[in-house]
PDB file of C-alpha atoms in Angstrom:
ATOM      1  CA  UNK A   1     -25.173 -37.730  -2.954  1.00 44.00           C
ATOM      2  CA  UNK A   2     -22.565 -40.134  -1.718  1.00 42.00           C
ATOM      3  CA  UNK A   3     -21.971 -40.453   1.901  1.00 45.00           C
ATOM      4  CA  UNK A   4     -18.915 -43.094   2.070  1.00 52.00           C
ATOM      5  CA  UNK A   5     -15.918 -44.165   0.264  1.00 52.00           C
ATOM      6  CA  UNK A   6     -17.855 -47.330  -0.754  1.00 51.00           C
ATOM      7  CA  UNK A   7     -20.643 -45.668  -1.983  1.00 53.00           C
ATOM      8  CA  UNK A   8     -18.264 -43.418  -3.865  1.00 54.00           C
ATOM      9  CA  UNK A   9     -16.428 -46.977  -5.564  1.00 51.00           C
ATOM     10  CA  UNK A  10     -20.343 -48.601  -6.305  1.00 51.00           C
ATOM     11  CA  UNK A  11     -20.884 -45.355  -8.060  1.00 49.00           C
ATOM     12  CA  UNK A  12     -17.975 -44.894  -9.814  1.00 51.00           C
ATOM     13  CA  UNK A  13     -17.729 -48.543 -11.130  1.00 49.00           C
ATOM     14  CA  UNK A  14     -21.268 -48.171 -12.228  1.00 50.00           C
ATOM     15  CA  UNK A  15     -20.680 -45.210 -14.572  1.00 53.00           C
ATOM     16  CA  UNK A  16     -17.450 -46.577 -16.129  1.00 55.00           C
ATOM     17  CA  UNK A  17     -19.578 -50.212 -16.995  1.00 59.00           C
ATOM     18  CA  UNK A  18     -21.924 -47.746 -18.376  1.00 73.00           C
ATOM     19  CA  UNK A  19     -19.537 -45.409 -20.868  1.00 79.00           C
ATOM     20  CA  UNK A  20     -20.923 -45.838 -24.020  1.00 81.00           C
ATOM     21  CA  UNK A  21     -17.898 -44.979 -27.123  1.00 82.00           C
ATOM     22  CA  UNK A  22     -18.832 -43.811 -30.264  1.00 80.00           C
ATOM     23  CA  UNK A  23     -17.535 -41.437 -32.708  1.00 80.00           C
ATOM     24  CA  UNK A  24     -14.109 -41.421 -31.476  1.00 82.00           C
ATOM     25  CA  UNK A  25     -15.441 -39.788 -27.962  1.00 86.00           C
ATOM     26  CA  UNK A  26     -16.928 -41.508 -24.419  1.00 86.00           C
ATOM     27  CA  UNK A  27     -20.616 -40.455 -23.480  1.00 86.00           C
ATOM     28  CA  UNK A  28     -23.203 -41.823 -20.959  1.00 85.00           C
ATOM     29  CA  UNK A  29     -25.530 -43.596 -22.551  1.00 86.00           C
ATOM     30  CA  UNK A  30     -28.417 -41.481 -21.717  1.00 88.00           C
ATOM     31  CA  UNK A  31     -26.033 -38.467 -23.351  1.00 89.00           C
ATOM     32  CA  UNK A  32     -25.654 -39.431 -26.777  1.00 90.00           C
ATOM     33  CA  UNK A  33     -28.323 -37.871 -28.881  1.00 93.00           C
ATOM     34  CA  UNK A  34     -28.527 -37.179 -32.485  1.00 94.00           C
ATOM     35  CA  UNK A  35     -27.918 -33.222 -32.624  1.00 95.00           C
ATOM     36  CA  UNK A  36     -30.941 -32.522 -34.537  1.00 95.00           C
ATOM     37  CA  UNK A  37     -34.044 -34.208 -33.292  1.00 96.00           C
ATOM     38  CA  UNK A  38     -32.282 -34.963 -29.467  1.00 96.00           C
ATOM     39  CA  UNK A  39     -33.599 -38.593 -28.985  1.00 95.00           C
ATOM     40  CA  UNK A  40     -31.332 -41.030 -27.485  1.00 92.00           C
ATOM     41  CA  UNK A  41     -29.427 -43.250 -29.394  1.00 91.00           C
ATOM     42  CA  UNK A  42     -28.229 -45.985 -27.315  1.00 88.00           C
ATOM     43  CA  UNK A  43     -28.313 -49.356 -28.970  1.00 86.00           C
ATOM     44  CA  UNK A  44     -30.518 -48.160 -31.859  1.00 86.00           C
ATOM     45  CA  UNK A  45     -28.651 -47.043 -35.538  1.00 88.00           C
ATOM     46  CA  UNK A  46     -26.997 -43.573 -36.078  1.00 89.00           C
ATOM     47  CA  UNK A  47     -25.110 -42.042 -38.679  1.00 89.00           C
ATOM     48  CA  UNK A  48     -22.242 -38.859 -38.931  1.00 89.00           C
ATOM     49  CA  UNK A  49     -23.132 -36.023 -41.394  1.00 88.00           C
ATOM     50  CA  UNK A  50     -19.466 -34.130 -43.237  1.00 89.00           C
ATOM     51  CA  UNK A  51     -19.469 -32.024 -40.132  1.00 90.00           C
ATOM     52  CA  UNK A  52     -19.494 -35.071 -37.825  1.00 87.00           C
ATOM     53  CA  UNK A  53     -22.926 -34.091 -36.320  1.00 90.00           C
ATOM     54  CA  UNK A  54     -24.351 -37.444 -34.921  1.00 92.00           C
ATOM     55  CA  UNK A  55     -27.882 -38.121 -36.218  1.00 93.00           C
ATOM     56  CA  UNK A  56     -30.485 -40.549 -35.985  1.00 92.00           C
ATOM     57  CA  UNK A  57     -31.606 -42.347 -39.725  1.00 90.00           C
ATOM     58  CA  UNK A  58     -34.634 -40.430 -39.496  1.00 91.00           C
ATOM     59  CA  UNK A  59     -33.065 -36.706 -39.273  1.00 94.00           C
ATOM     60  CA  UNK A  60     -30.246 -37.824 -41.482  1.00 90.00           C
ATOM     61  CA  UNK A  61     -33.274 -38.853 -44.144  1.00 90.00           C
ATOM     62  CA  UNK A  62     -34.526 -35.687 -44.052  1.00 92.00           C
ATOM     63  CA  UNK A  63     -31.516 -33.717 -44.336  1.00 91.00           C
ATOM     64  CA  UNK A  64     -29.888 -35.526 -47.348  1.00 90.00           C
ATOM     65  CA  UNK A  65     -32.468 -37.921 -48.573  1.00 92.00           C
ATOM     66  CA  UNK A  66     -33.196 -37.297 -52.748  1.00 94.00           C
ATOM     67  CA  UNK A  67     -37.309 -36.939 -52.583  1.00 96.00           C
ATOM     68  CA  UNK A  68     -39.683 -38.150 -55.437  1.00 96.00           C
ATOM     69  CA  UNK A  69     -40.558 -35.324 -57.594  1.00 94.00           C
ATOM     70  CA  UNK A  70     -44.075 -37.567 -58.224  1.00 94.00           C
ATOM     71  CA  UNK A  71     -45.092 -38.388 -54.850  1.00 95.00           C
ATOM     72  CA  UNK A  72     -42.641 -35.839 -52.632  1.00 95.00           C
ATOM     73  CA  UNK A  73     -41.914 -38.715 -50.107  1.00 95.00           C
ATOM     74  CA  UNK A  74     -38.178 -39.426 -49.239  1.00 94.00           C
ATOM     75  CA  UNK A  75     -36.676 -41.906 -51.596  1.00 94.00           C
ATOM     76  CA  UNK A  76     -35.197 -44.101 -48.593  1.00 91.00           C
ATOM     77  CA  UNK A  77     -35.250 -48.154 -47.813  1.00 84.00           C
ATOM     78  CA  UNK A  78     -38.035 -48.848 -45.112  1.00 76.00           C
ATOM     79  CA  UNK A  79     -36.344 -52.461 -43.971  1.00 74.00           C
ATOM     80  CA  UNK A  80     -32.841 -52.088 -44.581  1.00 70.00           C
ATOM     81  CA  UNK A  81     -32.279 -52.699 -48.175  1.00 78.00           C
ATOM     82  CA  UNK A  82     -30.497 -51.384 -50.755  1.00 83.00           C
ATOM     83  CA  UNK A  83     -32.911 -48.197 -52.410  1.00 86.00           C
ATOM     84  CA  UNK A  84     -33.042 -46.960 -56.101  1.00 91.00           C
ATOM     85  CA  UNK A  85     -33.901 -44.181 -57.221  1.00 93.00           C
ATOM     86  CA  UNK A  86     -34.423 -42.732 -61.161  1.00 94.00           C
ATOM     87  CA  UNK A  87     -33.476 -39.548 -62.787  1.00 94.00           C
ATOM     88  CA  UNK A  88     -35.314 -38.240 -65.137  1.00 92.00           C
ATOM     89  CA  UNK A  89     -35.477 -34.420 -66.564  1.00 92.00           C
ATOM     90  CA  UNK A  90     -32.942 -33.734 -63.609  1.00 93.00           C
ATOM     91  CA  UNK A  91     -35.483 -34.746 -61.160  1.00 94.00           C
ATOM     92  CA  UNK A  92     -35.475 -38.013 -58.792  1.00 96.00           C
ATOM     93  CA  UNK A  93     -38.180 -40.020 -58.989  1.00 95.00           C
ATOM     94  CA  UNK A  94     -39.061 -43.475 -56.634  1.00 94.00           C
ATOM     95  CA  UNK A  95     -38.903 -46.842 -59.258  1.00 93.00           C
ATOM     96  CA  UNK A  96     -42.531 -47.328 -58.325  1.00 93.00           C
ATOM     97  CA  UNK A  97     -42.975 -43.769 -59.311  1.00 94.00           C
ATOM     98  CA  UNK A  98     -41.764 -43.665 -62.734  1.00 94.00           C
ATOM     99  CA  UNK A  99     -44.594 -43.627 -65.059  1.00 95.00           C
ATOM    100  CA  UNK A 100     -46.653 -42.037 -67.378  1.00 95.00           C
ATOM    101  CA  UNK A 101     -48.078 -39.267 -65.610  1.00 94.00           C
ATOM    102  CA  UNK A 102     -51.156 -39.885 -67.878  1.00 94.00           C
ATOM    103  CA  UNK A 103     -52.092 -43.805 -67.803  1.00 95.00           C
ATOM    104  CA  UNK A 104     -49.754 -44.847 -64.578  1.00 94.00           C
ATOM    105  CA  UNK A 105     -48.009 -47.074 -67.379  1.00 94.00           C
ATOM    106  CA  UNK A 106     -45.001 -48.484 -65.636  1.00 94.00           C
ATOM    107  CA  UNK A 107     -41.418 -47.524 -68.128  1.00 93.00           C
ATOM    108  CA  UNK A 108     -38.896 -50.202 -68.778  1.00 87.00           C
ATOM    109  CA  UNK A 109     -36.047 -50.495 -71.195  1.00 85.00           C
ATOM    110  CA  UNK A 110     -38.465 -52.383 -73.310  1.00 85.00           C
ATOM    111  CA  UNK A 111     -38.663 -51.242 -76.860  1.00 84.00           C
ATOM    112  CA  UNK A 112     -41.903 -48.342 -77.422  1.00 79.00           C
ATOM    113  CA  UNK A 113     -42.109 -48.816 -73.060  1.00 88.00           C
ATOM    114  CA  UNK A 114     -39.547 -46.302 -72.488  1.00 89.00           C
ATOM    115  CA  UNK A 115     -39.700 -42.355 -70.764  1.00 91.00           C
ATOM    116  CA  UNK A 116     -40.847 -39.448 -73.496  1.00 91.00           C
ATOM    117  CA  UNK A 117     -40.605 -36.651 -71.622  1.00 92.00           C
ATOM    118  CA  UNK A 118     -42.715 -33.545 -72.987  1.00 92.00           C
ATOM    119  CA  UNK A 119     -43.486 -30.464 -71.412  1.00 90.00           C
ATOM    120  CA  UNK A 120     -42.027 -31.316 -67.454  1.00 89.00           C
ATOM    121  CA  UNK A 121     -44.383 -34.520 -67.840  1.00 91.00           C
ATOM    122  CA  UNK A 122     -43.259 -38.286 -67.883  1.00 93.00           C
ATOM    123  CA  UNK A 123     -45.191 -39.976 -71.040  1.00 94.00           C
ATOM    124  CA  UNK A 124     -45.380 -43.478 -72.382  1.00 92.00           C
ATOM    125  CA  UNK A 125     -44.342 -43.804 -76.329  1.00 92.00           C
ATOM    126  CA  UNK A 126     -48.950 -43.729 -76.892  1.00 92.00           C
ATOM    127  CA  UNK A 127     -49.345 -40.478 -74.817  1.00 94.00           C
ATOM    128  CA  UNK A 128     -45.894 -39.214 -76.105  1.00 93.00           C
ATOM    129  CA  UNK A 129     -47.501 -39.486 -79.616  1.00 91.00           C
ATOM    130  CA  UNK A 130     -51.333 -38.500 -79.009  1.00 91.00           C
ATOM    131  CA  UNK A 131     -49.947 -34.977 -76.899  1.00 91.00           C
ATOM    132  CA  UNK A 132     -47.442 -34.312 -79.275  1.00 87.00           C
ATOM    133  CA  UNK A 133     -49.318 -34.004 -82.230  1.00 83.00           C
ATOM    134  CA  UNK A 134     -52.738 -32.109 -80.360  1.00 69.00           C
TER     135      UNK A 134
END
């Protein structure tokens, strides 16, 4: 509580040093939270979803991240750098996560070291041929 007209100024200059902008609006530091998950984000990254919700990276991750139909983990960068990501039978798949679902054979553009999908599985050209034909 404030007891003078001093105190009142000390305060007052206080809170307008401390008005943090953002997103077109003024909050107190301590007030702007990503709408999902509620932790503070003062000085640390955010992001705005279509419907201008404020979110920290994590909640925006889960909400729109693509996830790895191999390994089911989010298909985001961990230090900042650019992420790829692979489609393949209209599923998205981590780079490290594309290959053969038999022999962990890694794919590349490489001719015979390409994708051949059978039967919802991701096979290298050897598999491709020996499951084919059983």
């Amino acid at each position: 509580r404030v007891s003078n007209a001093q105190s009142l100024k000390q305060w007052y200059q206080r809170r307008v040093r401390g008005i943090l902008k953002a997103v077109d609006k003024q909050y107190h530091p301590e007030c702007f939270k990503c709408t999902d998950c509620a932790a503070c984000l003062d000085g640390v990254p955010f992001t705005v979803d279509t419907n201008s919700n404020v979110l920290c990276v994590s909640c925006y991750n889960k909400k729109f991240a693509y996830r790895c139909a191999a390994c089911s983990q989010l298909i985001v960068s961990e230090d900042g750098a650019e992420t790829y990501r692979i489609i393949a039978m209209d599923k998205d798949f981590h780079v490290a996560c594309y290959k053969c679902q038999v022999c962990d054979a890694k794919f590349s553009n490489e001719e015979g070291q390409g994708c051949y999908p059978l039967e919802e599985k991701l096979l290298c050209h050897a598999h491709f041929k020996e499951l084919s034909a059983a």
